[in-house]
Amino acid sequence: MAKDSDTIVVNTRTRPRKEGTEEKAIQGKKRKASSVVLHQNDRDDTATSPAKKRKSDVQPTEEVDIDTSRPTAIFKPTAGRDWTVSIALPGSWLNNAKKPDHKTVQVGRIARACAVFCVDEIVVFDDDPLHADPKVVAPKYMGGKNKKKSKQQVLDSILEEDEPWQNPDQFLYHVLSFAECPPHLRFTLFPKHKNLEQAGMLPSMDMPHHLKSHEWCQYREGSIVGPAPAPISKAKRSPKSQAPKEYAYVEVGLPYPVRVPVPPETPVEEGMRTTVCFASATAPPNWPQLSQTDCDNLEVTACSNSVPREEAGYYWGYTVRRAASLSAVLTECEYPGGYDVTMGTSERGVPIRSILPLNNNTSPLARNFKHLILVFGGVAGLEPAVANDPELVKTGLTKGKAGELFDAWVNLVPGQGSRTIRTEEAVEFGLCAVRPWIEERGDE
């Protein structure tokens, strides 16, 4: 398509014509030319049909020039939030992928979905904590007949070079953590590893804490570079009775590291990740061209990674947690009071739209949840994970009673056309299904 300020010309291609058809072809070409050349600024609507005359009487609305060459859906925080959304899934679903690049792409879909739908936590659990699958783990790690090993001992003995194929839970945990990390910190916090060889296949996460060099935010993610001297001006002003503060340089993606005070009792290790908060929400005067002196003089403090969410309402990525079993997903929850709404997914559950409070006034789910978690199963579903968990078996739960473990037992796609729904697809469907409920929670 050729385009200028006054004329849009569409270049159409015609098939090679046979002899004796020149006249028809020329007539066709003329008709085509008159229909595809539009003179935008020279139209005379008044010399057209009465219908067009009537349209000309309507006052034209002002057109807005929309630039679609770059993404514009920038996350805008509204107010702090103390509620969270979590998902849990096993690593065993990756066993269907036979190549590391395929595995990485599948994990990338999970990470990407969690980024888009603002998931705060991902829990990777073992759906068969007592048995190491001989189809997955090589015999050299199993211990043989005379030396029985627990599954944890087997997993701990797997070498790095075999992790992508034989330790799916660790592979999933490792790649998810790498995908969440801001790009400017990845090669500092993640040494070269077999699990990350295909990390270039991961899609861009582009989360709010993945800041570009020219973007300012009051919060940033950083890694500790090493100890820093105390600012001279503050050292002079500090009273003699007050113990001097310790400082550390933190790399946060600015031209130079920033100086952050560290409590004396807090251990400081090089390469440790931390969230920092700048004293001012507005960019410094020389932004983004900051000198080393400018960076040294910025007033910065270290804070918890939940502060941007709780105080300013930012979506600040997700944390990744390992759980030894399905029951450990719930019992080892790091939020005070645990998860107050749990949803298990299964094709044998009720349609999810029927259980959401938005569509059902008698829904058993709490309308104002505090900590919501969606739990997904592996290739065989969640039911085997319940039957393989010794702690859940003690309570009388079986495959047929797996739904009793959760507040809601839901079917994400009733009447599905495909025989199976892959785990990475289920995560996308589930997060999309509960999105209206989550949005209503955020508006309160």
mmCIF file with all atom_site columns, C-alpha atoms in Angstrom, residues 284-426:
data_model
loop_
_atom_site.group_PDB
_atom_site.id
_atom_site.type_symbol
_atom_site.label_atom_id
_atom_site.label_alt_id
_atom_site.label_comp_id
_atom_site.label_asym_id
_atom_site.label_entity_id
_atom_site.label_seq_id
_atom_site.pdbx_PDB_ins_code
_atom_site.Cartn_x
_atom_site.Cartn_y
_atom_site.Cartn_z
_atom_site.occupancy
_atom_site.B_iso_or_equiv
_atom_site.pdbx_formal_charge
_atom_site.auth_seq_id
_atom_site.auth_comp_id
_atom_site.auth_asym_id
_atom_site.auth_atom_id
_atom_site.pdbx_PDB_model_num
ATOM 1   C CA . PRO A 1 284 ? 14.792  14.047  40.249 1.00 0.00 ? 284 PRO A CA 1
ATOM 2   C CA . PRO A 1 285 ? 15.679  17.277  38.395 1.00 0.00 ? 285 PRO A CA 1
ATOM 3   C CA . ASN A 1 286 ? 18.233  15.824  35.980 1.00 0.00 ? 286 ASN A CA 1
ATOM 4   C CA . TRP A 1 287 ? 16.183  12.727  35.108 1.00 0.00 ? 287 TRP A CA 1
ATOM 5   C CA . PRO A 1 288 ? 16.997  10.579  33.226 1.00 0.00 ? 288 PRO A CA 1
ATOM 6   C CA . GLN A 1 289 ? 20.553  11.885  32.764 1.00 0.00 ? 289 GLN A CA 1
ATOM 7   C CA . LEU A 1 290 ? 21.745  11.276  36.324 1.00 0.00 ? 290 LEU A CA 1
ATOM 8   C CA . SER A 1 291 ? 25.362  11.666  37.338 1.00 0.00 ? 291 SER A CA 1
ATOM 9   C CA . GLN A 1 292 ? 27.050  9.605   40.012 1.00 0.00 ? 292 GLN A CA 1
ATOM 10  C CA . THR A 1 293 ? 26.591  12.492  42.453 1.00 0.00 ? 293 THR A CA 1
ATOM 11  C CA . ASP A 1 294 ? 22.894  12.647  41.623 1.00 0.00 ? 294 ASP A CA 1
ATOM 12  C CA . CYS A 1 295 ? 22.486  8.933   42.344 1.00 0.00 ? 295 CYS A CA 1
ATOM 13  C CA . ASP A 1 296 ? 24.509  9.208   45.564 1.00 0.00 ? 296 ASP A CA 1
ATOM 14  C CA . ASN A 1 297 ? 22.289  12.015  46.832 1.00 0.00 ? 297 ASN A CA 1
ATOM 15  C CA . LEU A 1 298 ? 18.973  10.281  46.179 1.00 0.00 ? 298 LEU A CA 1
ATOM 16  C CA . GLU A 1 299 ? 17.140  9.508   49.412 1.00 0.00 ? 299 GLU A CA 1
ATOM 17  C CA . VAL A 1 300 ? 16.321  5.780   49.236 1.00 0.00 ? 300 VAL A CA 1
ATOM 18  C CA . THR A 1 301 ? 15.189  3.151   51.725 1.00 0.00 ? 301 THR A CA 1
ATOM 19  C CA . ALA A 1 302 ? 14.839  -0.626  51.451 1.00 0.00 ? 302 ALA A CA 1
ATOM 20  C CA . CYS A 1 303 ? 11.372  -2.107  51.880 1.00 0.00 ? 303 CYS A CA 1
ATOM 21  C CA . SER A 1 304 ? 9.431   -5.350  51.524 1.00 0.00 ? 304 SER A CA 1
ATOM 22  C CA . ASN A 1 305 ? 8.428   -6.395  48.025 1.00 0.00 ? 305 ASN A CA 1
ATOM 23  C CA . SER A 1 306 ? 4.777   -6.177  49.112 1.00 0.00 ? 306 SER A CA 1
ATOM 24  C CA . VAL A 1 307 ? 4.998   -2.445  49.917 1.00 0.00 ? 307 VAL A CA 1
ATOM 25  C CA . PRO A 1 308 ? 4.432   -1.227  46.326 1.00 0.00 ? 308 PRO A CA 1
ATOM 26  C CA . ARG A 1 309 ? 1.207   -3.254  46.239 1.00 0.00 ? 309 ARG A CA 1
ATOM 27  C CA . GLU A 1 310 ? -0.023  -2.528  49.756 1.00 0.00 ? 310 GLU A CA 1
ATOM 28  C CA . GLU A 1 311 ? 0.762   1.167   49.888 1.00 0.00 ? 311 GLU A CA 1
ATOM 29  C CA . ALA A 1 312 ? 0.616   2.370   46.286 1.00 0.00 ? 312 ALA A CA 1
ATOM 30  C CA . GLY A 1 313 ? -1.495  -0.266  44.531 1.00 0.00 ? 313 GLY A CA 1
ATOM 31  C CA . TYR A 1 314 ? 1.130   -1.384  42.036 1.00 0.00 ? 314 TYR A CA 1
ATOM 32  C CA . TYR A 1 315 ? 1.135   -4.846  40.591 1.00 0.00 ? 315 TYR A CA 1
ATOM 33  C CA . TRP A 1 316 ? 4.689   -5.811  41.515 1.00 0.00 ? 316 TRP A CA 1
ATOM 34  C CA . GLY A 1 317 ? 5.098   -9.204  39.921 1.00 0.00 ? 317 GLY A CA 1
ATOM 35  C CA . TYR A 1 318 ? 4.631   -12.601 41.527 1.00 0.00 ? 318 TYR A CA 1
ATOM 36  C CA . THR A 1 319 ? 6.548   -14.604 44.089 1.00 0.00 ? 319 THR A CA 1
ATOM 37  C CA . VAL A 1 320 ? 7.268   -18.299 43.494 1.00 0.00 ? 320 VAL A CA 1
ATOM 38  C CA . ARG A 1 321 ? 7.007   -20.889 46.262 1.00 0.00 ? 321 ARG A CA 1
ATOM 39  C CA . ARG A 1 322 ? 7.757   -24.620 46.311 1.00 0.00 ? 322 ARG A CA 1
ATOM 40  C CA . ALA A 1 323 ? 5.425   -27.033 48.128 1.00 0.00 ? 323 ALA A CA 1
ATOM 41  C CA . ALA A 1 324 ? 6.229   -30.683 48.778 1.00 0.00 ? 324 ALA A CA 1
ATOM 42  C CA . SER A 1 325 ? 2.612   -31.773 48.292 1.00 0.00 ? 325 SER A CA 1
ATOM 43  C CA . LEU A 1 326 ? -0.874  -30.489 47.567 1.00 0.00 ? 326 LEU A CA 1
ATOM 44  C CA . SER A 1 327 ? -1.709  -30.223 51.262 1.00 0.00 ? 327 SER A CA 1
ATOM 45  C CA . ALA A 1 328 ? 1.450   -28.154 51.818 1.00 0.00 ? 328 ALA A CA 1
ATOM 46  C CA . VAL A 1 329 ? 0.122   -25.608 49.320 1.00 0.00 ? 329 VAL A CA 1
ATOM 47  C CA . LEU A 1 330 ? -2.602  -24.726 51.812 1.00 0.00 ? 330 LEU A CA 1
ATOM 48  C CA . THR A 1 331 ? -0.940  -25.397 55.176 1.00 0.00 ? 331 THR A CA 1
ATOM 49  C CA . GLU A 1 332 ? 2.274   -23.519 54.375 1.00 0.00 ? 332 GLU A CA 1
ATOM 50  C CA . CYS A 1 333 ? 0.588   -20.392 53.065 1.00 0.00 ? 333 CYS A CA 1
ATOM 51  C CA . GLU A 1 334 ? 2.716   -17.350 53.887 1.00 0.00 ? 334 GLU A CA 1
ATOM 52  C CA . TYR A 1 335 ? -0.220  -14.955 54.214 1.00 0.00 ? 335 TYR A CA 1
ATOM 53  C CA . PRO A 1 336 ? -1.597  -14.354 57.724 1.00 0.00 ? 336 PRO A CA 1
ATOM 54  C CA . GLY A 1 337 ? -4.700  -16.462 58.172 1.00 0.00 ? 337 GLY A CA 1
ATOM 55  C CA . GLY A 1 338 ? -4.021  -18.470 55.009 1.00 0.00 ? 338 GLY A CA 1
ATOM 56  C CA . TYR A 1 339 ? -6.175  -18.510 51.888 1.00 0.00 ? 339 TYR A CA 1
ATOM 57  C CA . ASP A 1 340 ? -9.785  -17.638 52.660 1.00 0.00 ? 340 ASP A CA 1
ATOM 58  C CA . VAL A 1 341 ? -11.044 -18.752 49.216 1.00 0.00 ? 341 VAL A CA 1
ATOM 59  C CA . THR A 1 342 ? -9.726  -21.891 47.521 1.00 0.00 ? 342 THR A CA 1
ATOM 60  C CA . MET A 1 343 ? -10.842 -23.080 44.095 1.00 0.00 ? 343 MET A CA 1
ATOM 61  C CA . GLY A 1 344 ? -9.938  -26.459 42.624 1.00 0.00 ? 344 GLY A CA 1
ATOM 62  C CA . THR A 1 345 ? -10.325 -27.060 38.901 1.00 0.00 ? 345 THR A CA 1
ATOM 63  C CA . SER A 1 346 ? -11.646 -30.248 37.328 1.00 0.00 ? 346 SER A CA 1
ATOM 64  C CA . GLU A 1 347 ? -13.804 -31.313 34.403 1.00 0.00 ? 347 GLU A CA 1
ATOM 65  C CA . ARG A 1 348 ? -16.016 -32.970 37.043 1.00 0.00 ? 348 ARG A CA 1
ATOM 66  C CA . GLY A 1 349 ? -16.673 -29.674 38.816 1.00 0.00 ? 349 GLY A CA 1
ATOM 67  C CA . VAL A 1 350 ? -19.610 -27.315 38.462 1.00 0.00 ? 350 VAL A CA 1
ATOM 68  C CA . PRO A 1 351 ? -19.495 -24.594 35.781 1.00 0.00 ? 351 PRO A CA 1
ATOM 69  C CA . ILE A 1 352 ? -17.366 -21.778 37.147 1.00 0.00 ? 352 ILE A CA 1
ATOM 70  C CA . ARG A 1 353 ? -19.840 -19.091 36.078 1.00 0.00 ? 353 ARG A CA 1
ATOM 71  C CA . SER A 1 354 ? -22.488 -20.653 38.332 1.00 0.00 ? 354 SER A CA 1
ATOM 72  C CA . ILE A 1 355 ? -20.330 -20.441 41.439 1.00 0.00 ? 355 ILE A CA 1
ATOM 73  C CA . LEU A 1 356 ? -18.981 -16.897 41.152 1.00 0.00 ? 356 LEU A CA 1
ATOM 74  C CA . PRO A 1 357 ? -20.700 -14.363 43.432 1.00 0.00 ? 357 PRO A CA 1
ATOM 75  C CA . LEU A 1 358 ? -21.292 -12.093 40.437 1.00 0.00 ? 358 LEU A CA 1
ATOM 76  C CA . ASN A 1 359 ? -23.804 -14.575 39.028 1.00 0.00 ? 359 ASN A CA 1
ATOM 77  C CA . ASN A 1 360 ? -25.043 -16.289 42.161 1.00 0.00 ? 360 ASN A CA 1
ATOM 78  C CA . ASN A 1 361 ? -26.253 -14.480 45.262 1.00 0.00 ? 361 ASN A CA 1
ATOM 79  C CA . THR A 1 362 ? -26.173 -17.735 47.235 1.00 0.00 ? 362 THR A CA 1
ATOM 80  C CA . SER A 1 363 ? -22.607 -18.600 46.255 1.00 0.00 ? 363 SER A CA 1
ATOM 81  C CA . PRO A 1 364 ? -20.575 -20.250 49.038 1.00 0.00 ? 364 PRO A CA 1
ATOM 82  C CA . LEU A 1 365 ? -17.582 -18.123 48.079 1.00 0.00 ? 365 LEU A CA 1
ATOM 83  C CA . ALA A 1 366 ? -16.736 -15.059 50.135 1.00 0.00 ? 366 ALA A CA 1
ATOM 84  C CA . ARG A 1 367 ? -17.574 -12.002 48.052 1.00 0.00 ? 367 ARG A CA 1
ATOM 85  C CA . ASN A 1 368 ? -14.788 -9.920  49.584 1.00 0.00 ? 368 ASN A CA 1
ATOM 86  C CA . PHE A 1 369 ? -11.955 -12.415 49.541 1.00 0.00 ? 369 PHE A CA 1
ATOM 87  C CA . LYS A 1 370 ? -8.655  -11.575 51.185 1.00 0.00 ? 370 LYS A CA 1
ATOM 88  C CA . HIS A 1 371 ? -6.411  -14.217 49.650 1.00 0.00 ? 371 HIS A CA 1
ATOM 89  C CA . LEU A 1 372 ? -7.722  -16.202 46.694 1.00 0.00 ? 372 LEU A CA 1
ATOM 90  C CA . ILE A 1 373 ? -5.992  -19.257 45.214 1.00 0.00 ? 373 ILE A CA 1
ATOM 91  C CA . LEU A 1 374 ? -6.813  -21.282 42.104 1.00 0.00 ? 374 LEU A CA 1
ATOM 92  C CA . VAL A 1 375 ? -5.336  -24.785 42.061 1.00 0.00 ? 375 VAL A CA 1
ATOM 93  C CA . PHE A 1 376 ? -4.698  -26.617 38.790 1.00 0.00 ? 376 PHE A CA 1
ATOM 94  C CA . GLY A 1 377 ? -3.820  -30.242 38.209 1.00 0.00 ? 377 GLY A CA 1
ATOM 95  C CA . GLY A 1 378 ? -1.370  -31.992 35.955 1.00 0.00 ? 378 GLY A CA 1
ATOM 96  C CA . VAL A 1 379 ? -1.997  -34.221 32.960 1.00 0.00 ? 379 VAL A CA 1
ATOM 97  C CA . ALA A 1 380 ? -4.344  -36.491 34.927 1.00 0.00 ? 380 ALA A CA 1
ATOM 98  C CA . GLY A 1 381 ? -6.009  -33.668 36.852 1.00 0.00 ? 381 GLY A CA 1
ATOM 99  C CA . LEU A 1 382 ? -6.133  -32.752 40.525 1.00 0.00 ? 382 LEU A CA 1
ATOM 100 C CA . GLU A 1 383 ? -7.766  -35.965 41.704 1.00 0.00 ? 383 GLU A CA 1
ATOM 101 C CA . PRO A 1 384 ? -4.532  -38.043 41.639 1.00 0.00 ? 384 PRO A CA 1
ATOM 102 C CA . ALA A 1 385 ? -2.720  -35.298 43.564 1.00 0.00 ? 385 ALA A CA 1
ATOM 103 C CA . VAL A 1 386 ? -5.284  -35.700 46.371 1.00 0.00 ? 386 VAL A CA 1
ATOM 104 C CA . ALA A 1 387 ? -5.012  -39.506 46.368 1.00 0.00 ? 387 ALA A CA 1
ATOM 105 C CA . ASN A 1 388 ? -1.180  -39.372 46.379 1.00 0.00 ? 388 ASN A CA 1
ATOM 106 C CA . ASP A 1 389 ? -0.940  -36.987 49.344 1.00 0.00 ? 389 ASP A CA 1
ATOM 107 C CA . PRO A 1 390 ? -0.531  -38.987 52.587 1.00 0.00 ? 390 PRO A CA 1
ATOM 108 C CA . GLU A 1 391 ? -1.785  -36.102 54.721 1.00 0.00 ? 391 GLU A CA 1
ATOM 109 C CA . LEU A 1 392 ? -4.992  -35.817 52.733 1.00 0.00 ? 392 LEU A CA 1
ATOM 110 C CA . VAL A 1 393 ? -5.503  -39.583 52.675 1.00 0.00 ? 393 VAL A CA 1
ATOM 111 C CA . LYS A 1 394 ? -5.431  -39.546 56.491 1.00 0.00 ? 394 LYS A CA 1
ATOM 112 C CA . THR A 1 395 ? -8.431  -37.219 56.445 1.00 0.00 ? 395 THR A CA 1
ATOM 113 C CA . GLY A 1 396 ? -10.426 -39.647 54.293 1.00 0.00 ? 396 GLY A CA 1
ATOM 114 C CA . LEU A 1 397 ? -10.126 -37.776 51.006 1.00 0.00 ? 397 LEU A CA 1
ATOM 115 C CA . THR A 1 398 ? -10.008 -39.856 47.847 1.00 0.00 ? 398 THR A CA 1
ATOM 116 C CA . LYS A 1 399 ? -10.165 -39.137 44.131 1.00 0.00 ? 399 LYS A CA 1
ATOM 117 C CA . GLY A 1 400 ? -13.950 -39.126 44.295 1.00 0.00 ? 400 GLY A CA 1
ATOM 118 C CA . LYS A 1 401 ? -13.939 -36.689 47.212 1.00 0.00 ? 401 LYS A CA 1
ATOM 119 C CA . ALA A 1 402 ? -11.187 -34.387 45.945 1.00 0.00 ? 402 ALA A CA 1
ATOM 120 C CA . GLY A 1 403 ? -13.614 -31.490 45.594 1.00 0.00 ? 403 GLY A CA 1
ATOM 121 C CA . GLU A 1 404 ? -14.215 -31.450 49.369 1.00 0.00 ? 404 GLU A CA 1
ATOM 122 C CA . LEU A 1 405 ? -10.716 -30.033 49.865 1.00 0.00 ? 405 LEU A CA 1
ATOM 123 C CA . PHE A 1 406 ? -11.708 -26.713 48.284 1.00 0.00 ? 406 PHE A CA 1
ATOM 124 C CA . ASP A 1 407 ? -14.334 -24.058 48.800 1.00 0.00 ? 407 ASP A CA 1
ATOM 125 C CA . ALA A 1 408 ? -15.293 -24.465 45.138 1.00 0.00 ? 408 ALA A CA 1
ATOM 126 C CA . TRP A 1 409 ? -14.771 -27.325 42.685 1.00 0.00 ? 409 TRP A CA 1
ATOM 127 C CA . VAL A 1 410 ? -15.181 -25.814 39.230 1.00 0.00 ? 410 VAL A CA 1
ATOM 128 C CA . ASN A 1 411 ? -15.162 -26.758 35.575 1.00 0.00 ? 411 ASN A CA 1
ATOM 129 C CA . LEU A 1 412 ? -13.494 -24.011 33.568 1.00 0.00 ? 412 LEU A CA 1
ATOM 130 C CA . VAL A 1 413 ? -14.872 -25.006 30.141 1.00 0.00 ? 413 VAL A CA 1
ATOM 131 C CA . PRO A 1 414 ? -18.143 -26.969 30.358 1.00 0.00 ? 414 PRO A CA 1
ATOM 132 C CA . GLY A 1 415 ? -18.848 -28.926 27.180 1.00 0.00 ? 415 GLY A CA 1
ATOM 133 C CA . GLN A 1 416 ? -15.288 -28.603 25.926 1.00 0.00 ? 416 GLN A CA 1
ATOM 134 C CA . GLY A 1 417 ? -14.770 -29.562 22.304 1.00 0.00 ? 417 GLY A CA 1
ATOM 135 C CA . SER A 1 418 ? -11.298 -31.001 22.803 1.00 0.00 ? 418 SER A CA 1
ATOM 136 C CA . ARG A 1 419 ? -10.855 -34.153 24.850 1.00 0.00 ? 419 ARG A CA 1
ATOM 137 C CA . THR A 1 420 ? -8.228  -32.485 27.030 1.00 0.00 ? 420 THR A CA 1
ATOM 138 C CA . ILE A 1 421 ? -7.364  -29.032 28.263 1.00 0.00 ? 421 ILE A CA 1
ATOM 139 C CA . ARG A 1 422 ? -3.662  -28.484 28.807 1.00 0.00 ? 422 ARG A CA 1
ATOM 140 C CA . THR A 1 423 ? -2.506  -27.062 32.124 1.00 0.00 ? 423 THR A CA 1
ATOM 141 C CA . GLU A 1 424 ? -1.122  -23.891 30.553 1.00 0.00 ? 424 GLU A CA 1
ATOM 142 C CA . GLU A 1 425 ? -4.491  -23.396 28.839 1.00 0.00 ? 425 GLU A CA 1
ATOM 143 C CA . ALA A 1 426 ? -6.384  -24.064 32.056 1.00 0.00 ? 426 ALA A CA 1
#
